[in-house]
Amino acid sequence: MINHVIWFAMAPALLFANVASAQQYPMLDAVANRIVQKYQQSSCQQLAQERAAKKGTPPSQGEQKVILAMRNDPQMRGEFINRVAAPIANKMFEYGMIP
């Protein structure tokens, strides 16, 4: 019973923290969502081809802006990693890229 009370008390705080982080980093929200969708909707071959085609190509101006922002803000970088790590790792596991 106590566990239910604790969870009920923590749920609004967790939801507020998630909403606050999304409002704090709107640029990160858009980029993370785009990356997650790309990994969820692409096949292993499509991802490999895109990576090979992009090799040696410098990042776009928008990508450079996001990368610089994440390098300068460790909290933003952590939020980005938290959002994209699981979908990317799941896709890699699915295609045998990690054990």
mmCIF file of C-alpha atoms in Angstrom:
data_model
loop_
_atom_site.group_PDB
_atom_site.id
_atom_site.type_symbol
_atom_site.label_atom_id
_atom_site.label_comp_id
_atom_site.label_asym_id
_atom_site.label_seq_id
_atom_site.Cartn_x
_atom_site.Cartn_y
_atom_site.Cartn_z
ATOM 1 C CA MET A 1 0.000 0.000 0.000
ATOM 2 C CA ILE A 2 2.813 2.378 0.881
ATOM 3 C CA ASN A 3 4.455 1.703 -2.496
ATOM 4 C CA HIS A 4 1.272 2.787 -4.269
ATOM 5 C CA VAL A 5 1.141 5.993 -2.240
ATOM 6 C CA ILE A 6 4.791 6.770 -3.002
ATOM 7 C CA TRP A 7 4.282 6.084 -6.719
ATOM 8 C CA PHE A 8 1.136 8.205 -6.769
ATOM 9 C CA ALA A 9 3.063 11.059 -5.134
ATOM 10 C CA MET A 10 6.046 10.733 -7.508
ATOM 11 C CA ALA A 11 4.114 10.401 -10.777
ATOM 12 C CA PRO A 12 3.198 14.110 -11.123
ATOM 13 C CA ALA A 13 6.781 15.127 -10.347
ATOM 14 C CA LEU A 14 8.143 12.764 -13.014
ATOM 15 C CA LEU A 15 5.630 13.970 -15.574
ATOM 16 C CA PHE A 16 6.432 17.595 -14.768
ATOM 17 C CA ALA A 17 10.175 16.925 -15.108
ATOM 18 C CA ASN A 18 9.646 15.355 -18.542
ATOM 19 C CA VAL A 19 7.483 18.266 -19.746
ATOM 20 C CA ALA A 20 9.932 20.821 -18.315
ATOM 21 C CA SER A 21 12.889 19.235 -20.117
ATOM 22 C CA ALA A 22 10.960 19.240 -23.404
ATOM 23 C CA GLN A 23 10.170 22.924 -22.960
ATOM 24 C CA GLN A 24 13.751 23.663 -21.962
ATOM 25 C CA TYR A 25 15.216 22.132 -25.149
ATOM 26 C CA PRO A 26 12.750 22.458 -28.054
ATOM 27 C CA MET A 27 15.560 22.073 -30.615
ATOM 28 C CA LEU A 28 16.722 18.872 -28.919
ATOM 29 C CA ASP A 29 13.158 17.558 -28.891
ATOM 30 C CA ALA A 30 12.836 17.919 -32.659
ATOM 31 C CA VAL A 31 16.243 16.385 -33.406
ATOM 32 C CA ALA A 32 15.817 13.462 -31.001
ATOM 33 C CA ASN A 33 12.365 12.651 -32.373
ATOM 34 C CA ARG A 34 13.672 12.727 -35.941
ATOM 35 C CA ILE A 35 16.565 10.397 -35.092
ATOM 36 C CA VAL A 36 14.354 7.954 -33.192
ATOM 37 C CA GLN A 37 11.877 7.834 -36.098
ATOM 38 C CA LYS A 38 14.694 7.256 -38.576
ATOM 39 C CA TYR A 39 16.044 4.299 -36.613
ATOM 40 C CA GLN A 40 12.603 2.808 -35.993
ATOM 41 C CA GLN A 41 11.497 3.078 -39.641
ATOM 42 C CA SER A 42 14.727 2.144 -41.441
ATOM 43 C CA SER A 43 16.129 -1.255 -42.248
ATOM 44 C CA CYS A 44 19.685 -2.212 -41.435
ATOM 45 C CA GLN A 45 20.629 -1.916 -45.114
ATOM 46 C CA GLN A 46 19.113 1.570 -45.375
ATOM 47 C CA LEU A 47 21.005 2.748 -42.302
ATOM 48 C CA ALA A 48 24.271 1.281 -43.605
ATOM 49 C CA GLN A 49 23.809 2.868 -47.041
ATOM 50 C CA GLU A 50 22.995 6.257 -45.551
ATOM 51 C CA ARG A 51 26.026 6.104 -43.288
ATOM 52 C CA ALA A 52 28.308 5.136 -46.176
ATOM 53 C CA ALA A 53 26.928 7.909 -48.381
ATOM 54 C CA LYS A 54 27.386 10.475 -45.628
ATOM 55 C CA LYS A 55 30.949 9.413 -44.746
ATOM 56 C CA GLY A 56 33.355 12.297 -45.220
ATOM 57 C CA THR A 57 30.554 14.820 -45.648
ATOM 58 C CA PRO A 58 30.657 17.650 -43.106
ATOM 59 C CA PRO A 59 27.559 18.145 -40.945
ATOM 60 C CA SER A 60 24.967 20.628 -42.131
ATOM 61 C CA GLN A 61 24.757 24.043 -40.511
ATOM 62 C CA GLY A 62 21.770 22.930 -38.437
ATOM 63 C CA GLU A 63 23.560 19.782 -37.291
ATOM 64 C CA GLN A 64 26.619 21.841 -36.355
ATOM 65 C CA LYS A 65 24.426 24.145 -34.267
ATOM 66 C CA VAL A 66 22.918 21.225 -32.349
ATOM 67 C CA ILE A 67 26.296 19.541 -31.849
ATOM 68 C CA LEU A 68 27.824 22.767 -30.520
ATOM 69 C CA ALA A 69 24.877 23.301 -28.176
ATOM 70 C CA MET A 70 25.254 19.777 -26.774
ATOM 71 C CA ARG A 71 29.008 20.171 -26.353
ATOM 72 C CA ASN A 72 28.452 23.354 -24.365
ATOM 73 C CA ASP A 73 25.541 22.046 -22.262
ATOM 74 C CA PRO A 74 26.170 18.684 -20.557
ATOM 75 C CA GLN A 75 22.601 18.568 -19.257
ATOM 76 C CA MET A 76 21.235 18.954 -22.794
ATOM 77 C CA ARG A 77 23.652 16.291 -24.043
ATOM 78 C CA GLY A 78 22.504 13.919 -21.294
ATOM 79 C CA GLU A 79 18.857 14.502 -22.170
ATOM 80 C CA PHE A 80 19.603 13.788 -25.844
ATOM 81 C CA ILE A 81 21.459 10.572 -25.039
ATOM 82 C CA ASN A 82 18.644 9.453 -22.730
ATOM 83 C CA ARG A 83 16.112 9.910 -25.529
ATOM 84 C CA VAL A 84 17.950 8.278 -28.429
ATOM 85 C CA ALA A 85 20.088 5.585 -26.784
ATOM 86 C CA ALA A 86 17.420 2.940 -26.250
ATOM 87 C CA PRO A 87 15.877 3.042 -29.759
ATOM 88 C CA ILE A 88 19.322 2.990 -31.396
ATOM 89 C CA ALA A 89 20.581 0.170 -29.168
ATOM 90 C CA ASN A 90 17.415 -1.853 -29.799
ATOM 91 C CA LYS A 91 17.824 -1.489 -33.568
ATOM 92 C CA MET A 92 21.490 -2.484 -33.363
ATOM 93 C CA PHE A 93 20.579 -5.522 -31.260
ATOM 94 C CA GLU A 94 17.812 -6.458 -33.683
ATOM 95 C CA TYR A 95 20.276 -6.490 -36.589
ATOM 96 C CA GLY A 96 23.021 -8.340 -34.698
ATOM 97 C CA MET A 97 25.335 -5.327 -34.512
ATOM 98 C CA ILE A 98 25.723 -5.831 -30.746
ATOM 99 C CA PRO A 99 25.540 -9.125 -28.839
#
